[in-house]
Tab-separated table of C-alpha atoms in Angstrom:
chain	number	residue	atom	x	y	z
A	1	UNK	CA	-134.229	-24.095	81.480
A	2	UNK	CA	-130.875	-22.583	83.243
A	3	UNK	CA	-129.124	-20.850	81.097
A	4	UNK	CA	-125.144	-21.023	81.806
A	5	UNK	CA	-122.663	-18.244	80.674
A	6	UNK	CA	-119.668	-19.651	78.946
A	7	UNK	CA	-116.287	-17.894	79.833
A	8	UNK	CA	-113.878	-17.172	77.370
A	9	UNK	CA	-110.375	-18.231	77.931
A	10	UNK	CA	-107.246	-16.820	76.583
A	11	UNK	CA	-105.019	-18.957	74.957
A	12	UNK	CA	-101.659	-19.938	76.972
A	13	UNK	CA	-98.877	-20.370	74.833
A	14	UNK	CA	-95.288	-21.561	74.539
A	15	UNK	CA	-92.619	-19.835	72.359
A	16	UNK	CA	-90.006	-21.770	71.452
A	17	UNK	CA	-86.705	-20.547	69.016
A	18	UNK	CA	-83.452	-22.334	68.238
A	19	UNK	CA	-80.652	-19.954	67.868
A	20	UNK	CA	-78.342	-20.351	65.076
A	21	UNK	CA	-76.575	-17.081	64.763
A	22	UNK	CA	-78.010	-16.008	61.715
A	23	UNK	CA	-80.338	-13.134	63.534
A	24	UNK	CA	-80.734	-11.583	66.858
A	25	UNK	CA	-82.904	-14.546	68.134
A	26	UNK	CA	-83.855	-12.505	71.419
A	27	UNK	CA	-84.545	-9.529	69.936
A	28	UNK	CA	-86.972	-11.949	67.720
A	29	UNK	CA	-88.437	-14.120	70.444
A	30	UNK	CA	-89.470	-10.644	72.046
A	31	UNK	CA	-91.621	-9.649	68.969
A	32	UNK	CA	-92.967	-12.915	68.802
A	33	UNK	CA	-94.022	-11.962	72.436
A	34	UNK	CA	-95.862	-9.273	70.943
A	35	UNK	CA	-97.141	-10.874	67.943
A	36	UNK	CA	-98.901	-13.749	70.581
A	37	UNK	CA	-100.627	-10.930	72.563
A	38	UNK	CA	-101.636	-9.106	69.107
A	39	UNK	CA	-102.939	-12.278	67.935
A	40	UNK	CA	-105.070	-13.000	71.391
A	41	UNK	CA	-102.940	-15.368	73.268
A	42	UNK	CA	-101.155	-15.547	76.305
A	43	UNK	CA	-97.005	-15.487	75.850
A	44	UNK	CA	-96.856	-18.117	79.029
A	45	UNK	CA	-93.253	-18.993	78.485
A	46	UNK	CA	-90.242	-18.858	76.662
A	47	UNK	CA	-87.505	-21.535	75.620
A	48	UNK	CA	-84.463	-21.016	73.359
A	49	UNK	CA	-81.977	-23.476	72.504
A	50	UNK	CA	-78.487	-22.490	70.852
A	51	UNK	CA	-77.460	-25.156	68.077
A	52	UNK	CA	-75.327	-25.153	64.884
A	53	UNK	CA	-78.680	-26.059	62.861
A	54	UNK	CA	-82.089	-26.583	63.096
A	55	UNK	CA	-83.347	-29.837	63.698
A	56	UNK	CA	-84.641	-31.058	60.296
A	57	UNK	CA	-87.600	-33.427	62.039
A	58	UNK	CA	-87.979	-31.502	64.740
A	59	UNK	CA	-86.756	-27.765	64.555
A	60	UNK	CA	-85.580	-28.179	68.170
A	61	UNK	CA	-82.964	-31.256	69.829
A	62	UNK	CA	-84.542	-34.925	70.954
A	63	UNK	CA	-84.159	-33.541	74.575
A	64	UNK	CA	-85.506	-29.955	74.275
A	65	UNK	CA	-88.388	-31.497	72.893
A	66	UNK	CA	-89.000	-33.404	75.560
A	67	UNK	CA	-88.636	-30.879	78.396
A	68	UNK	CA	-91.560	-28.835	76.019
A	69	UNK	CA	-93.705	-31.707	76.252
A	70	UNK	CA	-92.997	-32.361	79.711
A	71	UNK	CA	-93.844	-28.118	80.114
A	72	UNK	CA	-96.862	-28.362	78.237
A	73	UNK	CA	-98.308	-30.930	80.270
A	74	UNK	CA	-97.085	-29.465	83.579
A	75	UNK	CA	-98.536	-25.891	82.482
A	76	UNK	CA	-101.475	-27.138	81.062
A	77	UNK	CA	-100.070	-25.131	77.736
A	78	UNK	CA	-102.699	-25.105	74.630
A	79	UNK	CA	-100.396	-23.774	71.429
A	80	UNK	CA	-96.876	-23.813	70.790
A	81	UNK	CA	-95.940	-20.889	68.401
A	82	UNK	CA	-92.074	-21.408	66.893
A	83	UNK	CA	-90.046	-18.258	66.116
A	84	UNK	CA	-89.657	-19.468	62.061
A	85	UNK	CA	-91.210	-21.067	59.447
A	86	UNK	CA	-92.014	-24.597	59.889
A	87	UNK	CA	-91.676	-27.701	57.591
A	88	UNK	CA	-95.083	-29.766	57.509
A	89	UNK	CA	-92.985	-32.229	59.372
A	90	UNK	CA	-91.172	-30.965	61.665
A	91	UNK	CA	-95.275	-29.604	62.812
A	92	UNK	CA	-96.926	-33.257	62.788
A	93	UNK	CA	-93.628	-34.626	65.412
A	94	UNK	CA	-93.859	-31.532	68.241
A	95	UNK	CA	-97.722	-32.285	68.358
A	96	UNK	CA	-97.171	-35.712	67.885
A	97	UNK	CA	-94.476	-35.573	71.174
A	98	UNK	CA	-96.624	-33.052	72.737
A	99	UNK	CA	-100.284	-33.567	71.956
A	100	UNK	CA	-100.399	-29.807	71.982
A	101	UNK	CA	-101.246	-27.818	68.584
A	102	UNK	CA	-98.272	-26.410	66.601
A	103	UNK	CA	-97.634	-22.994	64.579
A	104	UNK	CA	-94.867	-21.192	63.440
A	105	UNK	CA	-94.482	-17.500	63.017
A	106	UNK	CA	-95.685	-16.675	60.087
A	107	UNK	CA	-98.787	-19.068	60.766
A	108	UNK	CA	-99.162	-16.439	63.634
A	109	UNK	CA	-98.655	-13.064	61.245
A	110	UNK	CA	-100.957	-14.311	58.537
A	111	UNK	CA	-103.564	-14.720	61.283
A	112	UNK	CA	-103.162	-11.797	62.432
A	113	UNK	CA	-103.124	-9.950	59.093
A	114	UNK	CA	-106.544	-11.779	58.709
A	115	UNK	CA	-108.072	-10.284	61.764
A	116	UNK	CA	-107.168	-6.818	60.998
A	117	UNK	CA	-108.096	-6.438	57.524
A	118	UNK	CA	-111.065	-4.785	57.086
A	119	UNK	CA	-111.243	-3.668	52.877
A	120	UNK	CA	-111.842	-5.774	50.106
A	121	UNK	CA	-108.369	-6.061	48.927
A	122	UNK	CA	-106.915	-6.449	52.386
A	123	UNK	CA	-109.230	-9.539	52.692
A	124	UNK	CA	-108.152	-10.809	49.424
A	125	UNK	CA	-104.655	-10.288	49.659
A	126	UNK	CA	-104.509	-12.060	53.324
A	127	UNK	CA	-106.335	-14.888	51.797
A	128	UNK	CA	-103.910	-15.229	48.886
A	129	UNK	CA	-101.170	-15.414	51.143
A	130	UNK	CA	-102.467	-18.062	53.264
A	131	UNK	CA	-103.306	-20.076	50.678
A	132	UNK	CA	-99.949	-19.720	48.561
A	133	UNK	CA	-98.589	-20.972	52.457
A	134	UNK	CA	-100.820	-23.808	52.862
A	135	UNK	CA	-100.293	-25.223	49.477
A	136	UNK	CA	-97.104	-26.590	50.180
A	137	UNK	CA	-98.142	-28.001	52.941
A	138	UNK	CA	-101.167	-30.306	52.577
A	139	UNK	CA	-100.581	-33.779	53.768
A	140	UNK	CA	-102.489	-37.065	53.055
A	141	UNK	CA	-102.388	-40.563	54.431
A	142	UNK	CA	-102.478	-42.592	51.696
A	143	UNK	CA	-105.287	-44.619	50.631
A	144	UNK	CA	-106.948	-43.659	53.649
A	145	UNK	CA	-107.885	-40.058	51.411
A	146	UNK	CA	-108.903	-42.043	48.446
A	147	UNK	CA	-112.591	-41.214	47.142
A	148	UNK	CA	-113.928	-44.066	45.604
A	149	UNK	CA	-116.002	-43.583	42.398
A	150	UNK	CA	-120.052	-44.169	42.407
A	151	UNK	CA	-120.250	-45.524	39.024
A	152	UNK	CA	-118.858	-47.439	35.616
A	153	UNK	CA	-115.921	-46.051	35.047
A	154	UNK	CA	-115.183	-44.835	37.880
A	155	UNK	CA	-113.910	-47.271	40.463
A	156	UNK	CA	-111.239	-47.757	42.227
A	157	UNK	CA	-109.105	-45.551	44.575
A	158	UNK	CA	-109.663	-42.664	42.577
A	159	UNK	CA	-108.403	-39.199	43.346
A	160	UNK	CA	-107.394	-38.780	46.685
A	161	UNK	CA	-109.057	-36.243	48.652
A	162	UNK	CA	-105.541	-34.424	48.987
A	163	UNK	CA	-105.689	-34.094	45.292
A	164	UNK	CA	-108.843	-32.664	44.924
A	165	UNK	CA	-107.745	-29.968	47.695
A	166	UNK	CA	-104.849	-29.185	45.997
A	167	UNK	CA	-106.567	-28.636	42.782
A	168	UNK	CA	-109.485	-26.437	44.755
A	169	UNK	CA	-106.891	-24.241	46.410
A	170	UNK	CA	-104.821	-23.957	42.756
A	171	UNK	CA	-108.168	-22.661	41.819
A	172	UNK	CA	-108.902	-20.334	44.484
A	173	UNK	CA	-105.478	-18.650	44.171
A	174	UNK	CA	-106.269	-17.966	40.286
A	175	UNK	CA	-109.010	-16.456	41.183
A	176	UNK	CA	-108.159	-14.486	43.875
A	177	UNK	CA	-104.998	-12.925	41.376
A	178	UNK	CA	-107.628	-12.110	38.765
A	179	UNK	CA	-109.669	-9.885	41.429
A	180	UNK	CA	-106.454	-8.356	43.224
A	181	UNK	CA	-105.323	-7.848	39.370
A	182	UNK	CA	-108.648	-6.022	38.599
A	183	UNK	CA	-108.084	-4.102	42.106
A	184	UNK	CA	-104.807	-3.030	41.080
A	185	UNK	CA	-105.899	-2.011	37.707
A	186	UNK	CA	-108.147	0.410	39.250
A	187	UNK	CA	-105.287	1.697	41.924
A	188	UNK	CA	-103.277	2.310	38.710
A	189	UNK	CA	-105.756	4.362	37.367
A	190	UNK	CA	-106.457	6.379	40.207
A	191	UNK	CA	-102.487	6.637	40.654
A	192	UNK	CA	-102.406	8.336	37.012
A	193	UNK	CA	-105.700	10.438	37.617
A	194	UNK	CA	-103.532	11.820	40.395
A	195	UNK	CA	-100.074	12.156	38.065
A	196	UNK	CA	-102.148	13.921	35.710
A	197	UNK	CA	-103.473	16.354	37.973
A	198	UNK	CA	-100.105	17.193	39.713
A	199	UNK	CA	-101.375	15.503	42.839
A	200	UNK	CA	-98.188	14.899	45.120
A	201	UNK	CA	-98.006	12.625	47.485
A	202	UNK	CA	-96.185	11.812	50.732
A	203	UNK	CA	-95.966	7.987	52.548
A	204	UNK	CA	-95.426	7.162	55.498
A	205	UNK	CA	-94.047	3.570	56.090
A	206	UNK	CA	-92.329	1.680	59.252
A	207	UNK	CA	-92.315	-0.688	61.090
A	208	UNK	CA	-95.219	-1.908	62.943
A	209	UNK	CA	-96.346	-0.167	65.937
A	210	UNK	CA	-94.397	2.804	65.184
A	211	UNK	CA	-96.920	5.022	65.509
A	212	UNK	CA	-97.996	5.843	61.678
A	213	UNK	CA	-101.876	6.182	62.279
A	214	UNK	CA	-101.338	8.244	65.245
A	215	UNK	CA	-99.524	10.598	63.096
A	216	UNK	CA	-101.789	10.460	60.584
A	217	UNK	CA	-104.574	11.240	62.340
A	218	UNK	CA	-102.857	14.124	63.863
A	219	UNK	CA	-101.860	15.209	60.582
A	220	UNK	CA	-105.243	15.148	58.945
A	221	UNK	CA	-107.894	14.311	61.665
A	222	UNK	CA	-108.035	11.083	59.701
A	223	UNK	CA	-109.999	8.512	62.327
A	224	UNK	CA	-107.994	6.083	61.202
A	225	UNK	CA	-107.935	3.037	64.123
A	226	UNK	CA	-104.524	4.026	66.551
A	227	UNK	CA	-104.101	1.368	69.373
A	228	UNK	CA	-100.464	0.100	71.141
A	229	UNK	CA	-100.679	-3.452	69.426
A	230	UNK	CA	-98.947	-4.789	66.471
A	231	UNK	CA	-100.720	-4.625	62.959
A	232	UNK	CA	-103.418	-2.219	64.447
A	233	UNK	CA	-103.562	-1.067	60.846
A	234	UNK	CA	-103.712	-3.215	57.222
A	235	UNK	CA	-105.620	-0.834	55.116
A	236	UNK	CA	-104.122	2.090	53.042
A	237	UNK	CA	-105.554	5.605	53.816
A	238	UNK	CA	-104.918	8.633	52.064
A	239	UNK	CA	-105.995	12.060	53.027
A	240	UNK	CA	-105.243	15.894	51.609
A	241	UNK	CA	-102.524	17.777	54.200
A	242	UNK	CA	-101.822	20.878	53.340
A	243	UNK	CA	-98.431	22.367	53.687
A	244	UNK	CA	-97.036	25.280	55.255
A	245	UNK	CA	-96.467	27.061	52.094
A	246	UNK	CA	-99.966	26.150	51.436
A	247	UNK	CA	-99.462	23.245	48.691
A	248	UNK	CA	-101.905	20.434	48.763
A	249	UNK	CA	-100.105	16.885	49.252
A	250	UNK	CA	-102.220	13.311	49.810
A	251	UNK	CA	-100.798	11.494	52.890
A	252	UNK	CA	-100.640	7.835	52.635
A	253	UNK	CA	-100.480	5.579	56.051
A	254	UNK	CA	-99.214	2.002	54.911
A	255	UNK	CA	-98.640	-1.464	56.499
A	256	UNK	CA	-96.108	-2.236	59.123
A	257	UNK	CA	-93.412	-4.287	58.621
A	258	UNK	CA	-91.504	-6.792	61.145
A	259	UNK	CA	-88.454	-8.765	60.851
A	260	UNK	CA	-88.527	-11.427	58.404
A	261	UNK	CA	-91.743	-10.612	57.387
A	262	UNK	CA	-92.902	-13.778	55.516
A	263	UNK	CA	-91.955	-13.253	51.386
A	264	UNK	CA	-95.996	-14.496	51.020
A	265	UNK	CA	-97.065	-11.139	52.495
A	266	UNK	CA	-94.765	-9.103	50.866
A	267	UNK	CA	-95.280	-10.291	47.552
A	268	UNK	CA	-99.646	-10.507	48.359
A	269	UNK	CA	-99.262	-6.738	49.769
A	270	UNK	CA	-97.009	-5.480	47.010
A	271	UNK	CA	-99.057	-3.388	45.520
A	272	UNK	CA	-99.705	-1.488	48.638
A	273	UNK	CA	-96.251	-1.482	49.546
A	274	UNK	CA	-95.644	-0.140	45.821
A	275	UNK	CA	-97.923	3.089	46.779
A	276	UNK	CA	-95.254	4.365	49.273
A	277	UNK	CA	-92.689	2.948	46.610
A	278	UNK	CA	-94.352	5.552	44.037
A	279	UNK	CA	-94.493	8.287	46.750
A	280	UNK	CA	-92.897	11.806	46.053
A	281	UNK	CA	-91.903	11.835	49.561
A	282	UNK	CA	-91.338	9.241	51.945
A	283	UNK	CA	-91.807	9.463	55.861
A	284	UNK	CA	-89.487	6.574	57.031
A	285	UNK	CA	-91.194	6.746	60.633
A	286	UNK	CA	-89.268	4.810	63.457
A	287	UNK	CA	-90.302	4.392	67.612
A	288	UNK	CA	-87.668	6.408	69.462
A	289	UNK	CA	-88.205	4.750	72.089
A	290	UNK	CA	-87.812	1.086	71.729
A	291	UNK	CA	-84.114	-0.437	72.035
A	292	UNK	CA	-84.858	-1.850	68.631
A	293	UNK	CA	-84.817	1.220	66.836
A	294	UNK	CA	-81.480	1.217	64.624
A	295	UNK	CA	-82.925	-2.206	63.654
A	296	UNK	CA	-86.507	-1.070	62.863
A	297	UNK	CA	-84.784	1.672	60.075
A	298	UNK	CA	-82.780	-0.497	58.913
A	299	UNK	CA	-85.661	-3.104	58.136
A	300	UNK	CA	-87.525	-0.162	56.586
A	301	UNK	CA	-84.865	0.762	54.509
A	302	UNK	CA	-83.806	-2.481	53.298
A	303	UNK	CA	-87.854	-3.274	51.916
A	304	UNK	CA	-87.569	0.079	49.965
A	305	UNK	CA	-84.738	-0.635	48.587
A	306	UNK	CA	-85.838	-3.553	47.235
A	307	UNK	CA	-89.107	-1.716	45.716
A	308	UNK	CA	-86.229	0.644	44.182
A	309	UNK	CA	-87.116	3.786	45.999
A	310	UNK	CA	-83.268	4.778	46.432
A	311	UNK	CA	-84.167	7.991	43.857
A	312	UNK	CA	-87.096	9.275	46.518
A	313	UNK	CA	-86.457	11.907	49.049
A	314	UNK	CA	-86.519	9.465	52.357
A	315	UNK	CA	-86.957	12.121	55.669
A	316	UNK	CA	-86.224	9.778	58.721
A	317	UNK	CA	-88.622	10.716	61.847
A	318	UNK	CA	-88.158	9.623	64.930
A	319	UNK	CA	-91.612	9.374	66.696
A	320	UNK	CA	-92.628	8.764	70.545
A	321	UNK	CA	-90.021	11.247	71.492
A	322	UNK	CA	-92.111	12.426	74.558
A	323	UNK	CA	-91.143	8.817	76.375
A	324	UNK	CA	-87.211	9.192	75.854
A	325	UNK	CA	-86.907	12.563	77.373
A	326	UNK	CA	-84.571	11.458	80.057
A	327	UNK	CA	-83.025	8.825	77.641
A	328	UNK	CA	-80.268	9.078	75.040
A	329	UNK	CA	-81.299	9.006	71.426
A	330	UNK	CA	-80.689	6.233	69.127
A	331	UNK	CA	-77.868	6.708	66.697
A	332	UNK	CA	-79.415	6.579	63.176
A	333	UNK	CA	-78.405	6.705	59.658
A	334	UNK	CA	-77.595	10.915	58.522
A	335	UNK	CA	-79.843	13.028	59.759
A	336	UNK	CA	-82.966	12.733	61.439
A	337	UNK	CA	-86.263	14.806	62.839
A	338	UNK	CA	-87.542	14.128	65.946
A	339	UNK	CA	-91.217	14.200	66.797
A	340	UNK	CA	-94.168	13.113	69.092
A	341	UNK	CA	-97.131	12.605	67.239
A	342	UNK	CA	-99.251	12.262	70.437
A	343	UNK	CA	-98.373	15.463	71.996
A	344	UNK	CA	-96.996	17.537	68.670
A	345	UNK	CA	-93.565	18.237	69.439
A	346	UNK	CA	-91.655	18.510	66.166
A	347	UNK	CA	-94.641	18.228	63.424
A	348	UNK	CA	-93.711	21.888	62.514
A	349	UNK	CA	-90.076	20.441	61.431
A	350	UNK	CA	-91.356	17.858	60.203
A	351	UNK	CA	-93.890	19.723	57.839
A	352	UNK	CA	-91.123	22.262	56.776
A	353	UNK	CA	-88.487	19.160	55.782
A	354	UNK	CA	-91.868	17.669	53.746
A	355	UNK	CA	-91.728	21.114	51.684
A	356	UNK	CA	-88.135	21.199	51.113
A	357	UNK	CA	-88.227	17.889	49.629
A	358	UNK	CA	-91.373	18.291	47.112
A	359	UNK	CA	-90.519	17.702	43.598
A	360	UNK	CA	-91.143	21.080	42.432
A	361	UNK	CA	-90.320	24.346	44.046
A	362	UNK	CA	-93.661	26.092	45.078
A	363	UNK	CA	-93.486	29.998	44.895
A	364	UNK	CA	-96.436	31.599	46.944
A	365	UNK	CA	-97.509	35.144	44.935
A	366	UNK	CA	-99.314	38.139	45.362
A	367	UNK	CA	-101.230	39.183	42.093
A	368	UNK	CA	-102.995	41.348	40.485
A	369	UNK	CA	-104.378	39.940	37.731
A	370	UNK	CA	-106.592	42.315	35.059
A	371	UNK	CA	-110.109	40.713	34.217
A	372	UNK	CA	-109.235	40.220	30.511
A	373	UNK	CA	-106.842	37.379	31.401
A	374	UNK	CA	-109.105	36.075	34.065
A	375	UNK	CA	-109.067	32.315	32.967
A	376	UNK	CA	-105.683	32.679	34.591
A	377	UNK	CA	-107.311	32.338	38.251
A	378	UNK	CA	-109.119	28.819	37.032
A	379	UNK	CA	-105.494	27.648	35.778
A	380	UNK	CA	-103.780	28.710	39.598
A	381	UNK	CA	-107.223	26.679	41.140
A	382	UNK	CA	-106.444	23.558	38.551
A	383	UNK	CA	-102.335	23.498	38.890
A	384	UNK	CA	-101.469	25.266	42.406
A	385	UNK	CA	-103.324	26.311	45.780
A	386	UNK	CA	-105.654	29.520	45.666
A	387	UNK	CA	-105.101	30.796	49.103
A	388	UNK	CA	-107.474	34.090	48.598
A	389	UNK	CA	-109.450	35.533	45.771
A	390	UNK	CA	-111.089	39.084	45.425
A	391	UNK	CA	-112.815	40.969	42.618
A	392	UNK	CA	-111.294	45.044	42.729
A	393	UNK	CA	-111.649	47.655	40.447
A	394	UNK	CA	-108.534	46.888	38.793
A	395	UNK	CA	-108.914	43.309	38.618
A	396	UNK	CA	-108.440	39.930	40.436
A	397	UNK	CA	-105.942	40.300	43.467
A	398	UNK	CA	-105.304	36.650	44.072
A	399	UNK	CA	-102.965	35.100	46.694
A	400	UNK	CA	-101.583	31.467	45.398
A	401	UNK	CA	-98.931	28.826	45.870
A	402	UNK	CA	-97.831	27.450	42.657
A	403	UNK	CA	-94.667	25.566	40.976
A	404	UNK	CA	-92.157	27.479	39.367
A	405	UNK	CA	-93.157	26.913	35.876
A	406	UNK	CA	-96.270	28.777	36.285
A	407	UNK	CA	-95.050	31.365	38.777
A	408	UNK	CA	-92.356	32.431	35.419
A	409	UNK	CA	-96.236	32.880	33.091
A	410	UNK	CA	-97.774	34.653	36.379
A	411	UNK	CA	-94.708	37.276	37.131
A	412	UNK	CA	-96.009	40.230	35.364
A	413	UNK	CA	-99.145	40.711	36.876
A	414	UNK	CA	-97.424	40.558	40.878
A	415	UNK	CA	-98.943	42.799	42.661
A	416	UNK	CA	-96.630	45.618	44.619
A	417	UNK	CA	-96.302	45.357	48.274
A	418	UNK	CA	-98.862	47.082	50.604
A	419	UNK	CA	-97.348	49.999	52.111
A	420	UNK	CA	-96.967	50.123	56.244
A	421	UNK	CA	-99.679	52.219	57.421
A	422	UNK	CA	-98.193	55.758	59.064
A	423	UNK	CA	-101.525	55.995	61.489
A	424	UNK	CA	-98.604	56.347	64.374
A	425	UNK	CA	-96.690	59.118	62.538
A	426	UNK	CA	-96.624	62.273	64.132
C-alpha cells in the first residue's frame, strides 16, 4: 500500500472593512493584516469601502458584496475575516452571497488567544470568552432543531436542539467562573503573601508585539517564548530583578493589548490585567519603531485608566530603539526612556528610573552591628537585601539595602568609613 503525503495549505484570506470615521480604519485593516498571519492565514487581499453606516444585513453595500464574491471565486479565496464584530446575520448573507466561510475580528483574536495559551487559567479564561461570544449568537431553523421525545409524556416537538445548546453553554460558563473564581482566589492570596512580605513589584504592559518578553528575558534570563508575531505571549510570568541599589523587585510580563480589543477578553483576562493594575511600578512599554506608536500609548494608557491605576508611578519606555537610529522619534506623552531590549541600550536608565519610583526610599548601609543584637541581621535578611555578611571580632559588619524606616532603628551601629590606604605615601 502507497502511502501519499498530504500537504498542508495555508489559508488565503480576504479582509474586508467599511470605513465610517469613527477609527483609523487603515491603521486597523493593517493589524488585522497581522492578526491573519498570527493566526496562520494568508492576508491575500484587502477591500475597504467608505460609507455613512454599516450595512445592517450585510456590514458592507449590495455592490461591494458582490465584487467580494465575484473576488473570492476569481482568487479561489477560502475565509473572509471583517475588521469588526459581526451580527449572526450579517455572517449567514456574505457566505450565503459568497459560499466562502465568514469571521469577524474578534472571531480571529479569540482564536488566536486560544492557540497561545498554554496555563490552566489562560485556557479557561479563552474558553470563557468564546463562549460568552457565541452565546449570542446561536441560530436554529425552526422545527427542523426540534428533538422529539421517546416516550409518554414526552412527545411532540420538544426542546429544540438550539435550546438545549444554549442551556449546555449557560452551564459551561458557570462553571468555568467557579474555577477562574477559585484561580483568582489563590492569585489573591499569593498577591497578599507578597504585601505581607514587602515584596514590590514592577509590570510591564503594552501593546502586543512590543517587545515585553524580550525585555523580560533580558531582564531576568526568564525563557519566556519572544518571537515577531502578535500574541506570542498569554501567560503571566513573574521573576525576582534586582535593582541597582540592590533591592529585590518581582517583574511581571502581561498580555498585549490591540485596538478595540474585544470587551469579552478584557473582562475574561481581568484578573491578569488587574496584576499590572496592582503593580508598584508600571513599565508602559511601546515599539519605537512602528508609525503606530503615539497610538499604541495611548491604547495602553486608556486600559489602565480604566483599571484605576492613575495613582501608580507609570515610566514610559520606548523599546526597539536600535531600528530608528536614522529615524525621528515619536512624540509621546511627558517624558520618556528610550531602550533596546535586544541589544541593551538604555536598560541602565531604565533600571535607575525603576528605583526612583519604588514606594519606599531604600538606604544601602554599612554596619557594624555587636553580636548581642544579632537578631538584627535576620530582620535586614526578612525586610531589606543583605548584600554581604561577616563575623569580626567586634561583631557583624553587614552591608544591606533597606527602607527608611529600618535604616532610622539601624543608624547607630553604621560602621565608619575605611580609610584610603597610604601604601603610595612617601
Amino acid at each position: 500500500m502507497e502511502m501519499t503525503e498530504l500537504k498542508q495549505t495555508v489559508p488565503r484570506a480576504l479582509l474586508i472593512s467599511v470605513d465610517t470615521g469613527d477609527f483609523d480604519a487603515e491603521a486597523s485593516l493593517d493589524e488585522l493584516c497581522e492578526l491573519v498571519e498570527s493566526a496562520g492565514a494568508e492576508p491575500a487581499f484587502t477591500l475597504m469601502q467608505r460609507l455613512p453606516r454599516v450595512e445592517a444585513a450585510t456590514y458592507v453595500g449590495s455592490g461591494k458584496l458582490e465584487e467580494i464574491t465575484e473576488l473570492c471565486r476569481e482568487r479561489e479565496l477560502d475565509l473572509i475575516v471583517a475588521d469588526c464584530e459581526l451580527s449572526p446575520t450579517q455572517i449567514r448573507n456574505i457566505e450565503a452571497a459568497t459560499d466562502v466561510r465568514v469571521i469577524d475580528r474578534t472571531t480571529l483574536i479569540l482564536d488566536i488567544f486560544a492557540l497561545r495559551a498554554r496555563s490552566r487559567e489562560g485556557k479557561l479564561q479563552v474558553e470563557l470568552a468564546q463562549l460568552k461570544y457565541m452565546l449570542p449568537r446561536l441560530t436554529g431553523k425552526g422545527i427542523e432543531m426540534s428533538r422529539l421525545g421517546g416516550g409518554i409524556g414526552t412527545r411532540g416537538p420538544g426542546e429544540t436542539k438550539l435550546e438545549t445548546d444554549r442551556r449546555h453553554i449557560r452551564r459551561r460558563i458557570e462553571t468555568l467562573k467557579d474555577e477562574l473564581s477559585e484561580l483568582e482566589k489563590h492569585r489573591a492570596m499569593l498577591r497578599r503573601r507578597r504585601e505581607k512580605d514587602g515584596v514590590i513589584t514592577c509590570a510591564i504592559v503594552g501593546y502586543t508585539n512590543a517587545g515585553k518578553s524580550t525585555l523580560m528575558n533580558y531582564l531576568t534570563d526568564a525563557g519566556v517564548l519572544a518571537q515577531d508575531r502578535l500574541f506570542a505571549t498569554l501567560d503571566p510570568t513573574s521573576r525576582a530583578l534586582k535593582l541597582p541599589s540592590g533591592v529585590s523587585v518581582m517583574l511581571i510580563d502581561t498580555v498585549g493589548l490591540v485596538r478595540r480589543l474585544p470587551h469579552h477578553l478584557v473582562e475574561a483576562f481581568r484578573s491578569t490585567l488587574e496584576e499590572a493594575a496592582l503593580a508598584d511600578v508600571i513599565i508602559n512599554l511601546c515599539d519605537a519603531s512602528d508609525e503606530e506608536a503615539r497610538v499604541h500609548l495611548e491604547v495602553t494608557r486608556d486600559l489602565l485608566s480604566s483599571l484605576g491605576c492613575e495613582d501608580r508611578p507609570i515610566l514610559t519606555v520606548l523599546n526597539k530603539c536600535d531600528l530608528c537610529e536614522n529615524e525621528p522619534m515619536p512624540v509621546v506623552f511627558g517624558s520618556s526612556i528610550r531602550i533596546s531590549a535586544k541589544t541593551g541600550e538604555g536598560i541602565d536608565e531604565l533600571l535607575r528610573a525603576i528605583d526612583e519610583n519604588l514606594p519606599v526610599r531604600m538606604s544601602r548601609l554599612r554596619l557594624m552591628i555587636p553580636f548581642a543584637h544579632a537578631g538584627l541581621v535576620s530582620e535586614i535578611r526578612d525586610k531589606g537585601t543583605l548584600i554581604s555578611e561577616e563575623y569580626t571580632a567586634d561583631g557583624v559588619a553587614v552591608e544591606a539595602v533597606v527602607d527608611e524606616q529600618l535604616a532610622a532603628r539601624l543608624g547607630r551601629f553604621a560602621a565608619p568609613e575605611k580609610e584610603e590606604s597610604d601604601d603610595n605615601f612617601n
